[in-house]
Short mmCIF file of C-alpha atoms and ligand atoms in Angstrom, two decimals:
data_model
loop_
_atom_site.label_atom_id
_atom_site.label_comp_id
_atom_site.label_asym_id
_atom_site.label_seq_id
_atom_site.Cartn_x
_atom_site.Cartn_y
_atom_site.Cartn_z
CA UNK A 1 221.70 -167.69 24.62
CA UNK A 2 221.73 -164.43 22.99
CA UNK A 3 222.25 -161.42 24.99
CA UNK A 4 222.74 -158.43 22.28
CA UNK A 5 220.68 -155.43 22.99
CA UNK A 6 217.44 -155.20 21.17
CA UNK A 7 217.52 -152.06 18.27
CA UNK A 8 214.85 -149.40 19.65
CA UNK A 9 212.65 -148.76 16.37
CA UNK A 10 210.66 -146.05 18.05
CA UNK A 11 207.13 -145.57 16.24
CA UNK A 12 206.59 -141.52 15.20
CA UNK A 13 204.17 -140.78 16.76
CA UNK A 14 201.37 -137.73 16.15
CA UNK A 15 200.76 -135.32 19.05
CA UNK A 16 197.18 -136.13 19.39
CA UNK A 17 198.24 -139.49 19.88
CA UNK A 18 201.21 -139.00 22.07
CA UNK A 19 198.63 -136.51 24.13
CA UNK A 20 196.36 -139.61 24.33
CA UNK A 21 198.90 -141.95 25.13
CA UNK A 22 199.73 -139.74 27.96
CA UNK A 23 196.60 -138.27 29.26
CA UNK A 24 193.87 -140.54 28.67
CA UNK A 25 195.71 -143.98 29.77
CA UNK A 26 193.16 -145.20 31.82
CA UNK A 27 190.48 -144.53 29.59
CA UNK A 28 192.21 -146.44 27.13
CA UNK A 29 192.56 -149.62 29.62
CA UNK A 30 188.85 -149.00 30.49
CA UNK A 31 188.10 -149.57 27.02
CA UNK A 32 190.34 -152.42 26.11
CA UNK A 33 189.47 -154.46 29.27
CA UNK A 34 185.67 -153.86 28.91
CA UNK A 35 185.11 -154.31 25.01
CA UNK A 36 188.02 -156.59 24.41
CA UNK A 37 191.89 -156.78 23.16
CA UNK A 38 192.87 -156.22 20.76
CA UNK A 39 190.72 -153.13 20.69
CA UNK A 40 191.17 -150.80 17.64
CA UNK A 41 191.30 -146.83 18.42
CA UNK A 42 190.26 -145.22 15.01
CA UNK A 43 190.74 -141.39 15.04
CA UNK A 44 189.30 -139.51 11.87
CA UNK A 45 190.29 -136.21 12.65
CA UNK A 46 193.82 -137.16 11.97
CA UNK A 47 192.78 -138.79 8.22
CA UNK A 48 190.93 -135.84 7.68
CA UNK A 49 194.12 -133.61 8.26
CA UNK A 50 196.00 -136.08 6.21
CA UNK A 51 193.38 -135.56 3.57
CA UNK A 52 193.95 -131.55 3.64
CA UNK A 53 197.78 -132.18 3.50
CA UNK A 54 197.49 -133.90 0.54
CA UNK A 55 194.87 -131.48 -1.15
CA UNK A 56 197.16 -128.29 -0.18
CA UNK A 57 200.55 -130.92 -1.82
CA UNK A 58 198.07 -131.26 -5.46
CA UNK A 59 197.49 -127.61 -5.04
CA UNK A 60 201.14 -127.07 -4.27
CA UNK A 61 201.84 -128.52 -7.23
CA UNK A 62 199.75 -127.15 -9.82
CA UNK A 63 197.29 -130.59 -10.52
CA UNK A 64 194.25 -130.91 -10.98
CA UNK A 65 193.05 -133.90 -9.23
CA UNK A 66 190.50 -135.83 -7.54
CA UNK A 67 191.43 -137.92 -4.41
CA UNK A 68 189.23 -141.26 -4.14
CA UNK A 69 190.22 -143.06 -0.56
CA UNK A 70 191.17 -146.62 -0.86
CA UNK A 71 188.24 -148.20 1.11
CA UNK A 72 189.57 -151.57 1.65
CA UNK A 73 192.86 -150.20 3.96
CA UNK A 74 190.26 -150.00 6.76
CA UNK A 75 186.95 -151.38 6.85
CA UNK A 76 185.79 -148.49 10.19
CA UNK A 77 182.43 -146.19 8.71
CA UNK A 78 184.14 -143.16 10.26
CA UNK A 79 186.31 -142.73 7.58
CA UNK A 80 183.67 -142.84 5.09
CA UNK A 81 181.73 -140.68 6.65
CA UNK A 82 184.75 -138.52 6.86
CA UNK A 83 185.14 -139.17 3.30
CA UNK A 84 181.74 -137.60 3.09
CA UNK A 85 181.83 -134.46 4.65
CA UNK A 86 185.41 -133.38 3.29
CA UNK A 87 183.52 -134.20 -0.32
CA UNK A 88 186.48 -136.64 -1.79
CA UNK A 89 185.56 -139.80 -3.50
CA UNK A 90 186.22 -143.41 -2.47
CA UNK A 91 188.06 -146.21 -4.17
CA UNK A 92 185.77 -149.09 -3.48
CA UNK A 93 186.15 -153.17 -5.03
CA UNK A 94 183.25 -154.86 -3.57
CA UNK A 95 179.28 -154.53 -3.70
CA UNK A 96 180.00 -154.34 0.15
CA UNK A 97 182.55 -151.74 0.20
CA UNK A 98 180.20 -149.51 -2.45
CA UNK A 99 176.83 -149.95 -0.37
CA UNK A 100 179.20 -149.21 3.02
CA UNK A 101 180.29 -146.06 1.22
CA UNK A 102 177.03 -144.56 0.22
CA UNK A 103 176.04 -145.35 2.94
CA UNK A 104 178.66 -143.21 4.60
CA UNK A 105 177.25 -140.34 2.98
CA UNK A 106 179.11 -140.33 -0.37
CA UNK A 107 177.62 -140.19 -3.85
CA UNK A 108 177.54 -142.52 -6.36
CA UNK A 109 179.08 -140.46 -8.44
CA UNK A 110 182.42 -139.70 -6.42
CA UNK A 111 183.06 -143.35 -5.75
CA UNK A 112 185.90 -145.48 -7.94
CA UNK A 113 185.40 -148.74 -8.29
CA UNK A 114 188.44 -150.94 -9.22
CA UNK A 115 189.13 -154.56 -8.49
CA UNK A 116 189.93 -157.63 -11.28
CA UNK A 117 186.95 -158.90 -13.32
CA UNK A 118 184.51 -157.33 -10.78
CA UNK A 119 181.01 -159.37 -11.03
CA UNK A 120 177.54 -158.30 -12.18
CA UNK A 121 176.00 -157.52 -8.99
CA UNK A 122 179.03 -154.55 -8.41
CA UNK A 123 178.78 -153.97 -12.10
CA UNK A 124 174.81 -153.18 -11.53
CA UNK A 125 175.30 -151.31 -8.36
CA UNK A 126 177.82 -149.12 -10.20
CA UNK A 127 176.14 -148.35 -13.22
CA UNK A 128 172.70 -147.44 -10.95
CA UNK A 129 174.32 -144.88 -8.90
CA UNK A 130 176.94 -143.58 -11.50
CA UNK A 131 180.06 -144.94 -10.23
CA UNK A 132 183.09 -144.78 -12.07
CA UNK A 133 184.75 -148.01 -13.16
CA UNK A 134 188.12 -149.28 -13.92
CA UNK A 135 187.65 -151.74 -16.53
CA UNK A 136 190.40 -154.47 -16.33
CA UNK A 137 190.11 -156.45 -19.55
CA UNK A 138 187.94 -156.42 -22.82
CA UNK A 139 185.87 -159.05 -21.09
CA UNK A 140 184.79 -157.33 -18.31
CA UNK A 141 184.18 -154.15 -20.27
CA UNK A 142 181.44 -156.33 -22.24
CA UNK A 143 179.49 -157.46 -19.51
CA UNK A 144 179.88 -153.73 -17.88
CA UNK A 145 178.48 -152.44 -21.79
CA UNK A 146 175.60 -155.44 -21.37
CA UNK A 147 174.92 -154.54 -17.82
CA UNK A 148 174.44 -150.33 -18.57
CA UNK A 149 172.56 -151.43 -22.01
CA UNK A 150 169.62 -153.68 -20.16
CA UNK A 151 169.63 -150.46 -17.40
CA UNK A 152 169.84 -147.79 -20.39
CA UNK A 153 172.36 -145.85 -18.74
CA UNK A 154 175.43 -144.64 -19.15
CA UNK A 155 178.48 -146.16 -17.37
CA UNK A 156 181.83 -143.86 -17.19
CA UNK A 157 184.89 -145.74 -17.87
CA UNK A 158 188.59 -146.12 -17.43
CA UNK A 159 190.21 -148.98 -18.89
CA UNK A 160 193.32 -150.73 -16.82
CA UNK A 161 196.50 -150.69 -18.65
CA UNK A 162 199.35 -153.03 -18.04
CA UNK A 163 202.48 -150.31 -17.85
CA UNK A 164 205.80 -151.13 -19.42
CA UNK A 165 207.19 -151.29 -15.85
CA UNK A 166 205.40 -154.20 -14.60
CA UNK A 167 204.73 -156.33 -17.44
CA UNK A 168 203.93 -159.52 -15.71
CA UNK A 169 201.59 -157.68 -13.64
CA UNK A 170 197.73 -159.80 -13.11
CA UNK A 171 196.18 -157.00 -13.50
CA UNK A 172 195.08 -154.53 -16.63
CA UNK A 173 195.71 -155.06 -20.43
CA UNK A 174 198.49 -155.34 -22.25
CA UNK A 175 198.64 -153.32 -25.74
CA UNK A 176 196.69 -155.03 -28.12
CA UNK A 177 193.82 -155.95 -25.94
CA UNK A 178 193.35 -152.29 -24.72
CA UNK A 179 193.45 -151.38 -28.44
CA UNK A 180 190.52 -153.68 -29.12
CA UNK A 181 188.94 -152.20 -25.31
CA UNK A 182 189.00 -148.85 -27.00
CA UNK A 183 187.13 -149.44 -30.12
CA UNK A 184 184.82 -151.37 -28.15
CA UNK A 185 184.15 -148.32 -25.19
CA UNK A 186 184.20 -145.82 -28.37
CA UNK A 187 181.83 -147.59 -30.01
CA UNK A 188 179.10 -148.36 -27.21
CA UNK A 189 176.13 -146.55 -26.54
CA UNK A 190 175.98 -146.62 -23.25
CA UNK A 191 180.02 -146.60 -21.92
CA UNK A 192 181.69 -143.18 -21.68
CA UNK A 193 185.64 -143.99 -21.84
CA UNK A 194 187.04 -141.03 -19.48
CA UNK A 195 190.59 -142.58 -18.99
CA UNK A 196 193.01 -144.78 -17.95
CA UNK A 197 193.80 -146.42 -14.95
CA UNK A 198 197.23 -148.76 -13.54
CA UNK A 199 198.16 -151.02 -10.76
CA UNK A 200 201.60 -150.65 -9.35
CA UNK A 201 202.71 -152.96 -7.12
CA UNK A 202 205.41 -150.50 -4.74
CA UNK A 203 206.50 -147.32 -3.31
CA UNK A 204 208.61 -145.97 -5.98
CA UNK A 205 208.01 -142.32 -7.08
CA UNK A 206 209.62 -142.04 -10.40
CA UNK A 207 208.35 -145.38 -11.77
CA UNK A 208 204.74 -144.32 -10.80
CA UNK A 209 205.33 -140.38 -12.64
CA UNK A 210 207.03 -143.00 -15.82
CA UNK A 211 203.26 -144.78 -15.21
CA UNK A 212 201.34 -142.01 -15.77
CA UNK A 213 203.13 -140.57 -18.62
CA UNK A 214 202.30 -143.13 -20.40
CA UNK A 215 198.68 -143.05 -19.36
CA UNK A 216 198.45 -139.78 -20.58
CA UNK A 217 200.05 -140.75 -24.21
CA UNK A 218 197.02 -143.39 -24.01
CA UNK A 219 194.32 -140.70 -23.57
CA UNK A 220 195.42 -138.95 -26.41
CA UNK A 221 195.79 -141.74 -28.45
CA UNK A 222 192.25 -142.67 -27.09
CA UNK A 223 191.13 -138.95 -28.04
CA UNK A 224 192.35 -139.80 -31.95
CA UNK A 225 190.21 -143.15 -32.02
CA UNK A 226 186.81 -141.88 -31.58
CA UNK A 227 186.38 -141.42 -27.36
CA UNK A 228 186.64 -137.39 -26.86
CA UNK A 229 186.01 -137.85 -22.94
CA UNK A 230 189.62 -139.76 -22.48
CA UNK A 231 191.01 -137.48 -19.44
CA UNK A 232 191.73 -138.79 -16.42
CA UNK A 233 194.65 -140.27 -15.66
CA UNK A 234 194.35 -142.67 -12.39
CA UNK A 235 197.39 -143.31 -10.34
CA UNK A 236 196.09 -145.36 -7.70
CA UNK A 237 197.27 -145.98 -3.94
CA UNK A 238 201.17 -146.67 -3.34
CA UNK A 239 201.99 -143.49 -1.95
CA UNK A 240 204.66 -144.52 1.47
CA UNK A 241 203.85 -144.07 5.15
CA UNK A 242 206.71 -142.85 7.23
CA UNK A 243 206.49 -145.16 10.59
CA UNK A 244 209.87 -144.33 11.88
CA UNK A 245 212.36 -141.74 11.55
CA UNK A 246 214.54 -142.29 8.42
CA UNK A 247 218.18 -141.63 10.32
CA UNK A 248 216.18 -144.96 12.71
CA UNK A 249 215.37 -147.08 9.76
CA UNK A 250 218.92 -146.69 7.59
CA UNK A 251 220.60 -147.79 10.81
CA UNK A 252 218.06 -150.92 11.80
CA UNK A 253 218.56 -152.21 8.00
CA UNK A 254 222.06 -152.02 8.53
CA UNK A 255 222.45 -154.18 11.54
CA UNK A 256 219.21 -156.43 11.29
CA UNK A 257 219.64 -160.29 11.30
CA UNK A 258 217.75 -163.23 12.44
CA UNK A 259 219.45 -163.41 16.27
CA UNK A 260 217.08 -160.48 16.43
CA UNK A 261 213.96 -162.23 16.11
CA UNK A 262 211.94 -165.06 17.78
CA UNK A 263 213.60 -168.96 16.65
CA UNK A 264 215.84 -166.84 14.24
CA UNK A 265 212.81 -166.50 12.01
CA UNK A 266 214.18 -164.88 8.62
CA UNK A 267 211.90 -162.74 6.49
CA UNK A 268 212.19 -161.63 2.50
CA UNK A 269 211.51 -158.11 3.39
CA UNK A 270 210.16 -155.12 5.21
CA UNK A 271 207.53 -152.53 4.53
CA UNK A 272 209.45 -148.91 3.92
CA UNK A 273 208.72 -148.18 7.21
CA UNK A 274 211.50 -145.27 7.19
CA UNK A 275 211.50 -144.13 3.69
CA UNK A 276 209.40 -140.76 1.76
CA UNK A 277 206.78 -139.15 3.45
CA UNK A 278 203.56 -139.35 1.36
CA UNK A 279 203.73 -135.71 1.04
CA UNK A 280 206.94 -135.62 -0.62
CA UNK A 281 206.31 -138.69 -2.34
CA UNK A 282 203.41 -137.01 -3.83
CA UNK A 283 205.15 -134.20 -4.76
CA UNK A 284 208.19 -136.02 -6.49
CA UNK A 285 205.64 -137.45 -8.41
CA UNK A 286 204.52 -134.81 -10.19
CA UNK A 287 207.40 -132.49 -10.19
CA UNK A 288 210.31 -134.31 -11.12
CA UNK A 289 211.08 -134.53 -14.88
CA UNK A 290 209.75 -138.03 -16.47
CA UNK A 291 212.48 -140.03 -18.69
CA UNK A 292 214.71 -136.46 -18.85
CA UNK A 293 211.75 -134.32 -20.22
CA UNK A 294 209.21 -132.58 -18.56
CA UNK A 295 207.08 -132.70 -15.42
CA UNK A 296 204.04 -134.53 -15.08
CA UNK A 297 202.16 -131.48 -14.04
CA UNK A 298 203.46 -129.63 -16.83
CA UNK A 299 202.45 -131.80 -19.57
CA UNK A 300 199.19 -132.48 -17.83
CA UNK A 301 198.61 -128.62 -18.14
CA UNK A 302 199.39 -128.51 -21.64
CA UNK A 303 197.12 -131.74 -22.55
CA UNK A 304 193.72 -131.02 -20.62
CA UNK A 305 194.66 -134.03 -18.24
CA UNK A 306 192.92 -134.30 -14.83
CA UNK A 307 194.17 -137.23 -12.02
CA UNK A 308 193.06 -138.94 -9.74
CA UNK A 309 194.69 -140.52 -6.56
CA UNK A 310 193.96 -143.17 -4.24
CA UNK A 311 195.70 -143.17 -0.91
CA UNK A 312 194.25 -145.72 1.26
CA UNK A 313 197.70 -146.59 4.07
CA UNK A 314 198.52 -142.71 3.23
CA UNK A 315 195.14 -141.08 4.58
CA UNK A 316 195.18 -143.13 7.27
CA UNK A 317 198.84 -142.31 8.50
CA UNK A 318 198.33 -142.07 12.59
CA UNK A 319 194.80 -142.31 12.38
CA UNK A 320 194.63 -145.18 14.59
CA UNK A 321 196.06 -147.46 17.01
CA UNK A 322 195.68 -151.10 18.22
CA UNK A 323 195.82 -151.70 22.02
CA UNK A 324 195.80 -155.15 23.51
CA UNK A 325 195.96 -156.68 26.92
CA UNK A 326 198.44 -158.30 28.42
CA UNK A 327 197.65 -162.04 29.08
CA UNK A 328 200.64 -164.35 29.96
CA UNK A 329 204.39 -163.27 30.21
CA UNK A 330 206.93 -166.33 29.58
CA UNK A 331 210.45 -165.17 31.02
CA UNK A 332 212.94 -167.09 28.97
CA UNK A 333 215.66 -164.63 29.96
CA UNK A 334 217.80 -166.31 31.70
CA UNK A 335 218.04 -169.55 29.15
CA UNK A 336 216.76 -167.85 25.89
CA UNK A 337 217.75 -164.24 26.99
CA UNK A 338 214.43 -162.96 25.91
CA UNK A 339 210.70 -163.12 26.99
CA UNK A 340 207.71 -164.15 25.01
CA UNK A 341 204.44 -162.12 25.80
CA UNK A 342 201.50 -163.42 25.36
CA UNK A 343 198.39 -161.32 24.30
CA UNK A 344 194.42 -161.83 24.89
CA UNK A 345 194.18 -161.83 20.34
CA UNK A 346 196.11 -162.75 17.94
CA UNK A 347 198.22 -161.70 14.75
CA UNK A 348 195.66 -161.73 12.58
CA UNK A 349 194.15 -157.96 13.91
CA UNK A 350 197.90 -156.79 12.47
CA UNK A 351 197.98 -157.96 8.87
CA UNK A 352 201.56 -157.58 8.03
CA UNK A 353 202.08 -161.22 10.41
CA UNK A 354 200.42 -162.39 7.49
CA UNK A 355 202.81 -161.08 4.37
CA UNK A 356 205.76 -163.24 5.71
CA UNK A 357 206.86 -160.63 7.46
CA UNK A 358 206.79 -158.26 10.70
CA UNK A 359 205.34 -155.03 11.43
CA UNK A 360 208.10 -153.66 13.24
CA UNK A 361 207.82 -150.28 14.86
CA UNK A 362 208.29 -151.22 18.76
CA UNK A 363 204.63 -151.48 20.67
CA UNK A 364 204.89 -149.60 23.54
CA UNK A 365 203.16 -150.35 27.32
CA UNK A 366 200.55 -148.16 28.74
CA UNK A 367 201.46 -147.73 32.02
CA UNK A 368 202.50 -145.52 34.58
CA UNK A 369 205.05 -148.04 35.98
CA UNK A 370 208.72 -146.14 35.76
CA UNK A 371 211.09 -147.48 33.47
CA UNK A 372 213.76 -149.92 35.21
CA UNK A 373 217.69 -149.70 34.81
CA UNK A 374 217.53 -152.49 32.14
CA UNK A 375 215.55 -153.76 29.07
CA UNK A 376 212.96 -156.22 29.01
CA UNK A 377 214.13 -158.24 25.52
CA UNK A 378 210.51 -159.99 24.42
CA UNK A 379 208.46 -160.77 21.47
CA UNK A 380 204.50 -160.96 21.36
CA UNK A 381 202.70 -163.99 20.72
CA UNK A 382 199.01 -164.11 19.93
CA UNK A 383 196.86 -166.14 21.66
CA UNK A 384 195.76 -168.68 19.37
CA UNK A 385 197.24 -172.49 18.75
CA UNK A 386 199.05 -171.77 15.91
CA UNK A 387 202.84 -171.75 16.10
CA UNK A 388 203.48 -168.80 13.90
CA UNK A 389 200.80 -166.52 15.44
CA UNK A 390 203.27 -163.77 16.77
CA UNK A 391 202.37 -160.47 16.77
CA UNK A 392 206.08 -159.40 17.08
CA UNK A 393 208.44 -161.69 16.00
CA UNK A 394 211.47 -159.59 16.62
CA UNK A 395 212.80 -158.93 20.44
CA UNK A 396 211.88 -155.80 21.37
CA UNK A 397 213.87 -153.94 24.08
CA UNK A 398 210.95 -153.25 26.70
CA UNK A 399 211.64 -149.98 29.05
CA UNK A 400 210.55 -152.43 32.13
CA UNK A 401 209.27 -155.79 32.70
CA UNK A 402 206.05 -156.79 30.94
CA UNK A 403 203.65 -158.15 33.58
CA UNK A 404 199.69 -160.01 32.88
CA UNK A 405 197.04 -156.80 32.59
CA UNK A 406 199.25 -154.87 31.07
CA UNK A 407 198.56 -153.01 27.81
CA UNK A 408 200.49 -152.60 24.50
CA UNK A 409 199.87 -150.53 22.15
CA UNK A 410 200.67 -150.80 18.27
CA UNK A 411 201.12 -147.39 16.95
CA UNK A 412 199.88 -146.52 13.52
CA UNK A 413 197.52 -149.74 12.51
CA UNK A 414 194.91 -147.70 10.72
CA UNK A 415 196.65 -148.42 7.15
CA UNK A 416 195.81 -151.90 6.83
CA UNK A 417 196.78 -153.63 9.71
CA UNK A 418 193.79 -153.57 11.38
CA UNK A 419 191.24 -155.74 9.99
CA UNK A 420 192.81 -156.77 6.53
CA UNK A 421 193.09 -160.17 7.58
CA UNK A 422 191.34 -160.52 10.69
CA UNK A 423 189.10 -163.79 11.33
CA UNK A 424 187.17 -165.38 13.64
CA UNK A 425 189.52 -168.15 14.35
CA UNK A 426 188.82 -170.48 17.24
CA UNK A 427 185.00 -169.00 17.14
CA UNK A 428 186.60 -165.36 18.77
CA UNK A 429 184.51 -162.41 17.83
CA UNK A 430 185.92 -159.80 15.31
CA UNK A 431 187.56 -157.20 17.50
CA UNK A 432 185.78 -154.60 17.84
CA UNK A 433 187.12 -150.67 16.81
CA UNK A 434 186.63 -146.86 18.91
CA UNK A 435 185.82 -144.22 17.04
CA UNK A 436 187.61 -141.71 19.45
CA UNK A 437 186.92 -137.79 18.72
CA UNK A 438 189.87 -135.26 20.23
CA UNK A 439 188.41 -132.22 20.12
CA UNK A 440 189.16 -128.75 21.19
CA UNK A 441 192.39 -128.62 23.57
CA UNK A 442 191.75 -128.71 27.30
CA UNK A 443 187.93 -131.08 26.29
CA UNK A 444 187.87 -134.41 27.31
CA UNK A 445 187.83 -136.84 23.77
CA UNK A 446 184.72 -138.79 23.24
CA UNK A 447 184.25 -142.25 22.20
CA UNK A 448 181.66 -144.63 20.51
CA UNK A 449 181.81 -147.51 18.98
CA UNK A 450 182.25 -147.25 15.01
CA UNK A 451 179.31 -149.81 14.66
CA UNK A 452 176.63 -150.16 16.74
C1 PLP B 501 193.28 -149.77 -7.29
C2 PLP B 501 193.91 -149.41 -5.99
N1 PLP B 501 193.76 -148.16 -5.52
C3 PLP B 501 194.30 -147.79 -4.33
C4 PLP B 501 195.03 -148.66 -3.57
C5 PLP B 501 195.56 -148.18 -2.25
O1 PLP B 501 196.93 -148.23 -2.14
P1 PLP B 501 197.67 -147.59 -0.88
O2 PLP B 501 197.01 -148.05 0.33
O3 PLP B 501 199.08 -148.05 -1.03
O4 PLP B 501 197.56 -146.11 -1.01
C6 PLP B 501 195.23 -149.98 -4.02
C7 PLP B 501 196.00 -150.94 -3.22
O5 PLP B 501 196.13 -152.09 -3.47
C8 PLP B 501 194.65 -150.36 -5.27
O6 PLP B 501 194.79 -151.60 -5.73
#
């Protein structure tokens, strides 16, 4: 039996949402038990501050720059219409996500649209409403050139390089092939070549200033070989989330192993969840020196280079929370030392389950009930037939017992965990999300559904 204390990983949570948590608890269960758990609690007022904070870091920091949200880190319309109104761009990567996004209210020609060897139908829809696409190999950039020819119109470009840092990377070209891309954009009628573009797969600053350095040599290079417009330097998503307090984070890496988790369940690794702030991420980006010389910003000054960014997990930092109900409670404590909870959903409403790993800042009950002298060790289990549908795997130290009807709420789910990989397994209906509005201090929040 193990009986070690679980580690508290206390979520950070933002006022509005502590003053939620707080005030508006039975609200919250009103809404969970009559529209369903898991029910998802979007909040756009929160992205759009993030939004301003990283507008006020760019102008901070001397950059011009355009900032595109990453669509697909939450499907919800509020953020596009958000999106709209603040008068940023979005990152799209399906005909879906582009139509959802105009029809949020943004125009054609502020929305991105990346993705691998995107088909004809997004490549249409693009070039009609003046998108701007990231090309990912000479192939697609030929069907793109086809597409904009039949529809005489011009398509804006940016071509996907493969960086030195990620050389086995799917995605972009390599060299010699963006060579041959570049002659072939220069040379179309109808395909403007405005820059370059990268995927970076992780959260590291300095690797992703190294990036863009040498997206910038690339413009200029593209500058000499016949394409005037080369400019824009993209450097996509991958800025961190801050889930937990660093101090937290250091100390749970130190001390984590598999005792700690459900059937000793081991995982390869863990989201960042206590690392740089996207803020000073951003800012480490384009301040620090690149490979000992000089800033980003700086040379972008000197070399007439505007960026864009693409925060999808990093707008939607605390804009949104994941409640579910309560619906079995299996006390193993006294022969496994720990209980499983059971919850009306499953795993598949919090996509990191779903990476071979565990999204680990502790839920936390909504309820009124005082705390007892002693933690309640559990994990949470969905409520589906398959084995490794937990929604927790790791035993989280409870401030009371867990009882059925109870609610738990995930903090911070807006960034991807929400409806990345949900389904409708055993014929359950999508869960459905709130769009809940805070307003001024001292009003009561409003809520409607994000679809209807
Ligand atoms: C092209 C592109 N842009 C933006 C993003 C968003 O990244 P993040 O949510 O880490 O900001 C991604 C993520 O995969 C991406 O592939």
């Amino acid at each position: 039996m193990t009986t070690s204390v679980p580690f508290a990983l206390t979520a950070l949570q933002h006022p509005a949402v502590s003053a939620l948590l707080d005030a508006e608890r039975a609200l919250l269960e009103s809404l969970v038990d009559g529209l369903g758990s898991p029910l998802h609690v979007v909040l756009p007022e929160i992205f759009e501050e993030n939004v301003a904070a990283l507008q006020a870091t760019l102008h901070d920091v001397g950059v011009d720059a355009d900032i595109l949200f990453a669509k697909k880190a939450n499907k919800a319309d509020c953020y596009a219409r958000s999106a709209a109104s603040l008068g940023i761009g979005i990152d799209v990567a399906s005909a879906p996500e582009l139509i959802r996004a105009l029809s949020g209210g943004v125009p054609g020609d502020r929305i991105g649209v990346s993705g691998p060897e995107k088909d004809d139908t997004l490549h249409a829809l693009a070039v009609q409403h003046g998108c701007l696409v990231a090309v990912d190999s000479l192939g697609e950039l030929r069907r793109l050139a086809r597409t904009a020819t039949r529809a005489r119109t011009r398509v804006r470009v940016l071509l996907r390089s493969r960086v030195a840092s990620q050389p086995r990377s799917r995605f972009g070209m390599a060299a010699e092939e963006r060579h041959a891309a570049v002659l072939c954009a220069a040379g179309a009628e109808f395909v403007e070549l405005r820059g370059f573009s990268f995927h970076l797969t992780g959260y590291c600053a300095a690797e992703r200033a190294v990036a863009a350095d040498e997206l910038i040599d690339q413009c200029l290079d593209a500058r000499r070989r016949g394409a005037p417009s080369a400019a824009l330097v993209d450097i996509g998503g991958g800025l961190p989330v801050r889930y937990v307090d660093p101090p937290l984070w250091d100390a749970f890496v130190r001390q984590n192993e598999p005792t700690h988790y459900h059937a000793d369940k081991t995982f390869e690794g863990f989201y960042p969840y206590g690392g740089q702030s996207a803020n000073e991420a951003l800012r480490a980006v384009f301040t620090q020196p690149v490979n000992g010389r000089e800033s980003l910003s700086a040379r972008a000054a000197r070399e007439d280079i505007r960026f864009i960014i693409e925060p999808g997990r990093a707008a939607l930092d605390q804009a949104g929370f994941t409640l579910y109900r309560v619906q079995q409670v299996d006390d193993r404590r006294d022969t496994d030392g720990y209980a499983i909870v059971t919850v009306a959903g499953s795993s598949f409403s919090l996509s990191e389950q779903w990476f071979n790993s565990d999204y680990l800042p502790d839920p936390v009950p909504l309820s009124v009930r005082p705390d007892a002298d002693a933690l309640f060790p559990a994990c949470v289990a969905g409520s589906t037939c398959l084995e490794n549908d937990l929604v927790t795997w790791r035993k989280v130290g409870f401030p009371r017992p867990v009882y059925r009807g109870d609610h738990l709420v995930y903090l911070n789910t807006a960034g991807y965990q929400m409806d990345s990989n949900e389904s409708p397994f055993h014929d359950a209906p999508l869960p459905l999300k709130v769009v809940l509005r805070l307003g001024a201090a001292g009003t009561a929040p409003r809520w409607q559904l994000d679809r209807i």
